[in-house]
mmCIF file of C-alpha atoms in Angstrom:
data_model
loop_
_atom_site.group_PDB
_atom_site.id
_atom_site.type_symbol
_atom_site.label_atom_id
_atom_site.label_comp_id
_atom_site.label_asym_id
_atom_site.label_seq_id
_atom_site.Cartn_x
_atom_site.Cartn_y
_atom_site.Cartn_z
ATOM 1 C CA ASP A 28 -0.413 0.043 0.034
ATOM 2 C CA ALA A 29 1.362 3.392 -0.712
ATOM 3 C CA LYS A 30 2.290 5.637 2.386
ATOM 4 C CA THR A 31 -0.194 8.422 3.318
ATOM 5 C CA THR A 32 0.407 11.938 4.710
ATOM 6 C CA GLN A 33 -2.123 13.700 6.496
ATOM 7 C CA PRO A 34 -2.305 16.532 8.681
ATOM 8 C CA PRO A 35 -2.666 15.591 12.471
ATOM 9 C CA SER A 36 -5.286 17.937 13.622
ATOM 10 C CA MET A 37 -7.988 20.056 12.183
ATOM 11 C CA ASP A 38 -10.860 22.900 13.808
ATOM 12 C CA CYS A 39 -13.856 23.177 11.370
ATOM 13 C CA ALA A 40 -16.880 25.474 12.172
ATOM 14 C CA GLU A 41 -20.226 24.164 13.109
ATOM 15 C CA GLY A 42 -22.089 24.340 9.583
ATOM 16 C CA ARG A 43 -18.784 25.224 7.532
ATOM 17 C CA ALA A 44 -17.472 22.678 5.015
ATOM 18 C CA ALA A 45 -14.327 20.606 6.171
ATOM 19 C CA ASN A 46 -11.784 19.861 3.755
ATOM 20 C CA LEU A 47 -9.454 17.523 4.803
ATOM 21 C CA PRO A 48 -6.096 16.744 2.493
ATOM 22 C CA CYS A 49 -4.187 13.624 1.794
ATOM 23 C CA ASN A 50 -1.045 13.188 0.401
ATOM 24 C CA HIS A 51 0.050 9.742 -1.336
ATOM 25 C CA SER A 52 2.213 10.474 -3.804
ATOM 26 C CA THR A 53 3.384 6.945 -4.165
ATOM 27 C CA ILE A 54 0.167 5.426 -5.073
ATOM 28 C CA SER A 55 0.029 2.962 -8.097
ATOM 29 C CA GLY A 56 -2.683 2.910 -11.032
ATOM 30 C CA ASN A 57 -4.825 0.226 -8.846
ATOM 31 C CA GLU A 58 -4.788 1.434 -5.636
ATOM 32 C CA TYR A 59 -7.866 3.109 -4.393
ATOM 33 C CA VAL A 60 -7.866 5.949 -2.205
ATOM 34 C CA TYR A 61 -10.305 5.172 0.920
ATOM 35 C CA TRP A 62 -11.293 7.015 4.134
ATOM 36 C CA TYR A 63 -12.529 5.818 7.276
ATOM 37 C CA ARG A 64 -13.681 7.336 10.204
ATOM 38 C CA GLN A 65 -13.672 6.976 13.629
ATOM 39 C CA ILE A 66 -15.759 8.788 16.476
ATOM 40 C CA HIS A 67 -14.776 7.766 20.486
ATOM 41 C CA SER A 68 -15.549 4.799 21.594
ATOM 42 C CA GLN A 69 -16.857 3.627 18.211
ATOM 43 C CA GLY A 70 -15.509 1.262 15.657
ATOM 44 C CA PRO A 71 -14.135 3.060 12.409
ATOM 45 C CA GLN A 72 -17.014 3.780 9.634
ATOM 46 C CA TYR A 73 -16.381 3.447 5.949
ATOM 47 C CA ILE A 74 -17.238 7.020 4.377
ATOM 48 C CA ILE A 75 -16.032 6.485 0.369
ATOM 49 C CA HIS A 76 -13.742 5.143 -2.023
ATOM 50 C CA GLY A 77 -12.550 6.557 -5.334
ATOM 51 C CA LEU A 78 -10.104 5.276 -7.904
ATOM 52 C CA LYS A 79 -9.603 8.134 -10.471
ATOM 53 C CA ASN A 80 -12.561 10.131 -10.630
ATOM 54 C CA ASN A 81 -14.359 12.443 -7.813
ATOM 55 C CA GLU A 82 -17.204 10.606 -5.943
ATOM 56 C CA THR A 83 -19.943 11.937 -3.940
ATOM 57 C CA ASN A 84 -21.874 9.669 -1.482
ATOM 58 C CA GLU A 85 -24.553 11.281 1.186
ATOM 59 C CA MET A 86 -21.830 11.519 3.724
ATOM 60 C CA ALA A 87 -19.033 13.709 1.693
ATOM 61 C CA SER A 88 -17.670 14.271 -1.472
ATOM 62 C CA LEU A 89 -13.801 12.575 -2.436
ATOM 63 C CA ILE A 90 -11.774 14.517 -5.194
ATOM 64 C CA ILE A 91 -8.750 13.034 -6.363
ATOM 65 C CA THR A 92 -5.861 15.061 -8.098
ATOM 66 C CA GLU A 93 -5.850 13.999 -11.624
ATOM 67 C CA ASP A 94 -2.610 12.638 -11.088
ATOM 68 C CA ARG A 95 -3.690 10.914 -8.227
ATOM 69 C CA LYS A 96 -1.238 12.127 -5.843
ATOM 70 C CA SER A 97 -3.551 13.544 -3.657
ATOM 71 C CA SER A 98 -6.965 13.852 -2.470
ATOM 72 C CA THR A 99 -9.234 15.571 -0.154
ATOM 73 C CA LEU A 100 -12.190 14.324 1.451
ATOM 74 C CA ILE A 101 -15.065 17.258 2.059
ATOM 75 C CA LEU A 102 -17.420 17.231 4.416
ATOM 76 C CA PRO A 103 -20.204 19.911 3.048
ATOM 77 C CA HIS A 104 -21.988 21.278 6.114
ATOM 78 C CA ALA A 105 -19.692 19.860 8.999
ATOM 79 C CA THR A 106 -21.952 19.144 12.521
ATOM 80 C CA LEU A 107 -20.676 18.223 15.736
ATOM 81 C CA ARG A 108 -20.882 14.819 15.357
ATOM 82 C CA ASP A 109 -18.569 14.736 12.649
ATOM 83 C CA THR A 110 -15.502 14.977 15.113
ATOM 84 C CA ALA A 111 -13.676 12.147 14.424
ATOM 85 C CA VAL A 112 -10.457 10.394 13.733
ATOM 86 C CA TYR A 113 -10.347 10.508 9.943
ATOM 87 C CA TYR A 114 -7.982 7.787 7.913
ATOM 88 C CA CYS A 115 -7.358 8.213 4.578
ATOM 89 C CA ILE A 116 -5.945 4.988 3.032
ATOM 90 C CA ALA A 117 -4.331 4.174 -0.454
ATOM 91 C CA SER A 118 -4.143 0.116 -0.772
ATOM 92 C CA ASN A 119 -5.031 -2.420 -3.488
ATOM 93 C CA THR A 120 -4.755 -5.638 -1.039
ATOM 94 C CA ASP A 121 -6.589 -7.024 1.557
ATOM 95 C CA LYS A 122 -4.772 -6.502 4.489
ATOM 96 C CA LEU A 123 -5.540 -3.271 5.383
ATOM 97 C CA ILE A 124 -3.230 -1.285 7.434
ATOM 98 C CA PHE A 125 -4.450 2.283 9.237
ATOM 99 C CA GLY A 126 -2.314 5.234 9.988
ATOM 100 C CA THR A 127 -2.926 7.574 12.308
ATOM 101 C CA GLY A 128 -4.976 9.808 10.714
ATOM 102 C CA THR A 129 -6.141 13.754 11.016
ATOM 103 C CA ARG A 130 -8.102 14.741 14.274
ATOM 104 C CA LEU A 131 -10.818 16.884 12.851
ATOM 105 C CA GLN A 132 -12.867 18.775 15.730
ATOM 106 C CA VAL A 133 -15.785 20.825 14.824
ATOM 107 C CA PHE A 134 -16.530 23.560 17.117
ATOM 108 C CA PRO A 135 -20.314 25.453 17.790
ATOM 109 C CA GLY B 25 -30.176 -5.120 7.562
ATOM 110 C CA ALA B 26 -27.748 -6.038 10.532
ATOM 111 C CA GLY B 27 -24.264 -5.021 10.875
ATOM 112 C CA VAL B 28 -21.074 -6.652 12.670
ATOM 113 C CA SER B 29 -21.835 -8.225 15.857
ATOM 114 C CA GLN B 30 -19.353 -8.449 18.582
ATOM 115 C CA SER B 31 -19.897 -10.230 21.949
ATOM 116 C CA PRO B 32 -19.542 -9.715 24.538
ATOM 117 C CA SER B 33 -19.124 -6.207 24.868
ATOM 118 C CA ASN B 34 -17.149 -5.979 27.385
ATOM 119 C CA LYS B 35 -14.602 -8.316 29.608
ATOM 120 C CA VAL B 36 -12.493 -8.541 32.404
ATOM 121 C CA THR B 37 -10.648 -11.102 33.307
ATOM 122 C CA GLU B 38 -7.847 -11.944 36.122
ATOM 123 C CA LYS B 39 -4.416 -12.187 34.637
ATOM 124 C CA GLY B 40 -3.054 -16.063 33.753
ATOM 125 C CA LYS B 41 -7.057 -16.116 32.120
ATOM 126 C CA ASP B 42 -7.985 -17.096 28.553
ATOM 127 C CA VAL B 43 -10.744 -15.417 27.066
ATOM 128 C CA GLU B 44 -12.606 -16.051 23.691
ATOM 129 C CA LEU B 45 -14.303 -12.977 21.829
ATOM 130 C CA ARG B 46 -16.829 -13.703 19.247
ATOM 131 C CA CYS B 47 -17.157 -11.862 16.303
ATOM 132 C CA ASP B 48 -20.366 -12.298 13.769
ATOM 133 C CA PRO B 49 -19.855 -10.837 10.283
ATOM 134 C CA ILE B 50 -22.379 -9.053 8.078
ATOM 135 C CA SER B 51 -24.230 -12.307 6.098
ATOM 136 C CA GLY B 52 -22.761 -13.078 3.252
ATOM 137 C CA HIS B 53 -19.070 -11.397 3.526
ATOM 138 C CA THR B 54 -16.377 -13.499 2.390
ATOM 139 C CA ALA B 55 -13.603 -11.397 4.589
ATOM 140 C CA LEU B 56 -13.466 -11.272 8.145
ATOM 141 C CA TYR B 57 -10.253 -9.028 10.352
ATOM 142 C CA TRP B 58 -9.479 -8.580 13.832
ATOM 143 C CA TYR B 59 -7.898 -5.280 14.837
ATOM 144 C CA ARG B 60 -7.032 -3.886 18.391
ATOM 145 C CA GLN B 61 -6.901 -0.710 19.715
ATOM 146 C CA SER B 62 -5.253 0.105 23.092
ATOM 147 C CA LEU B 63 -5.917 3.409 24.495
ATOM 148 C CA GLY B 64 -5.198 6.435 22.992
ATOM 149 C CA GLN B 65 -3.884 4.359 20.364
ATOM 150 C CA GLY B 66 -3.921 3.481 16.700
ATOM 151 C CA LEU B 67 -5.713 0.804 15.381
ATOM 152 C CA GLU B 68 -3.519 -2.451 15.192
ATOM 153 C CA PHE B 69 -4.065 -5.218 12.655
ATOM 154 C CA LEU B 70 -3.882 -8.692 13.859
ATOM 155 C CA ILE B 71 -5.521 -11.533 11.344
ATOM 156 C CA TYR B 72 -7.752 -11.178 8.444
ATOM 157 C CA PHE B 73 -9.424 -14.756 6.881
ATOM 158 C CA GLN B 74 -11.074 -14.952 3.559
ATOM 159 C CA GLY B 75 -13.914 -17.805 3.918
ATOM 160 C CA ASN B 76 -12.359 -19.760 6.759
ATOM 161 C CA SER B 77 -8.629 -19.453 5.858
ATOM 162 C CA ALA B 78 -6.463 -17.106 7.184
ATOM 163 C CA PRO B 79 -4.290 -15.706 4.336
ATOM 164 C CA ASP B 80 -1.814 -13.144 6.724
ATOM 165 C CA LYS B 81 -1.649 -14.093 10.485
ATOM 166 C CA SER B 82 1.067 -11.757 11.005
ATOM 167 C CA GLY B 83 -0.403 -9.067 13.256
ATOM 168 C CA LEU B 84 -0.733 -11.660 16.239
ATOM 169 C CA PRO B 85 1.711 -10.275 19.041
ATOM 170 C CA SER B 86 2.658 -13.667 20.154
ATOM 171 C CA ASP B 87 1.868 -17.641 20.416
ATOM 172 C CA ARG B 88 -1.031 -16.644 23.249
ATOM 173 C CA PHE B 89 -2.721 -15.582 20.448
ATOM 174 C CA SER B 90 -5.098 -17.467 17.986
ATOM 175 C CA ALA B 91 -8.107 -17.002 16.074
ATOM 176 C CA GLU B 92 -10.745 -19.052 13.768
ATOM 177 C CA ARG B 93 -13.019 -18.637 11.682
ATOM 178 C CA THR B 94 -16.180 -21.506 11.084
ATOM 179 C CA GLY B 95 -18.193 -22.136 8.375
ATOM 180 C CA GLY B 96 -17.280 -19.034 6.401
ATOM 181 C CA SER B 97 -19.075 -16.873 9.085
ATOM 182 C CA VAL B 98 -18.538 -16.658 12.992
ATOM 183 C CA SER B 99 -15.248 -15.812 14.340
ATOM 184 C CA THR B 100 -13.607 -16.530 17.628
ATOM 185 C CA LEU B 101 -10.488 -14.293 18.852
ATOM 186 C CA THR B 102 -8.865 -16.453 21.601
ATOM 187 C CA ILE B 103 -6.147 -15.230 23.933
ATOM 188 C CA GLN B 104 -4.486 -17.570 25.867
ATOM 189 C CA ARG B 105 -2.709 -16.762 29.551
ATOM 190 C CA THR B 106 -3.509 -13.168 29.331
ATOM 191 C CA GLN B 107 -1.716 -10.438 30.374
ATOM 192 C CA GLN B 108 -1.877 -6.503 31.644
ATOM 193 C CA GLU B 109 -0.555 -5.486 28.670
ATOM 194 C CA ASP B 110 -3.386 -7.618 26.511
ATOM 195 C CA SER B 111 -5.986 -4.701 27.512
ATOM 196 C CA ALA B 112 -7.534 -2.824 24.840
ATOM 197 C CA VAL B 113 -10.597 -2.475 22.095
ATOM 198 C CA TYR B 114 -10.688 -5.514 19.736
ATOM 199 C CA LEU B 115 -12.203 -4.594 16.694
ATOM 200 C CA CYS B 116 -14.089 -7.209 13.942
ATOM 201 C CA ALA B 117 -14.754 -6.022 10.703
ATOM 202 C CA SER B 118 -16.504 -7.603 7.571
ATOM 203 C CA SER B 119 -16.369 -6.943 3.923
ATOM 204 C CA LEU B 120 -17.902 -8.380 1.178
ATOM 205 C CA ALA B 121 -15.120 -9.582 -0.697
ATOM 206 C CA GLY B 122 -11.881 -8.154 1.199
ATOM 207 C CA HIS B 123 -10.458 -4.727 1.107
ATOM 208 C CA GLY B 124 -7.833 -5.589 -2.024
ATOM 209 C CA ARG B 125 -11.326 -6.161 -4.367
ATOM 210 C CA ASN B 126 -12.701 -2.835 -4.040
ATOM 211 C CA SER B 127 -14.928 -3.995 -0.988
ATOM 212 C CA PRO B 128 -14.756 -1.570 2.227
ATOM 213 C CA LEU B 129 -14.918 -2.954 5.812
ATOM 214 C CA HIS B 130 -17.809 -2.600 8.250
ATOM 215 C CA PHE B 131 -16.828 -2.609 11.829
ATOM 216 C CA GLY B 132 -18.478 -3.727 14.738
ATOM 217 C CA ASN B 133 -18.222 -1.772 18.349
ATOM 218 C CA GLY B 134 -15.701 -3.820 19.532
ATOM 219 C CA THR B 135 -15.170 -5.768 23.066
ATOM 220 C CA ARG B 136 -13.289 -4.190 25.532
ATOM 221 C CA LEU B 137 -11.167 -6.266 27.324
ATOM 222 C CA THR B 138 -9.680 -5.564 30.649
ATOM 223 C CA VAL B 139 -7.084 -7.598 32.651
ATOM 224 C CA THR B 140 -6.685 -7.333 35.846
#
């Protein structure tokens, strides 16, 4: 799996868009970009994934640069319940390894 | 439908005792994963199954740890002669086909193990 780099922490005001960056400059052509999050005291939750094209679902949008070396997870209208650790993973293998992620704090 | 179910949700045991942790994956999911998370730490991969086979056991911390999966469904993680450093939340996840096959993981809420 390609190494990913994320900022250790970010803040976001409630109701604003949260844009979480991820760098994966060594990603290979068949590695997907996955995002998960872990809210305190719960198991991780799958958010979204993509290969080349931008993706959107009911939770978030994923923007992948054309060269695929970085991506951004967008939570369009952050709420207090979005406070969590967000993990970006670039992978094409069954063995899934989590890094340290970005701790997003949404404040009122 | 039903998600990944783990039992018990909490387990307190004395040092030296054996424990069994159970995971019921989402029905039809062929891949099953075990992780653990110590207090304030990240997720540590332990083992994963494709069907009843475990292609990768590299994350098991010692030979006191073992896991099995029967019938391609329920899995049990067993820790023998528990030590205090085994205290952690043990998380199970399942995937329709395996993470490498464009198939994300769905996690349970874990078993919190405390070894006294």
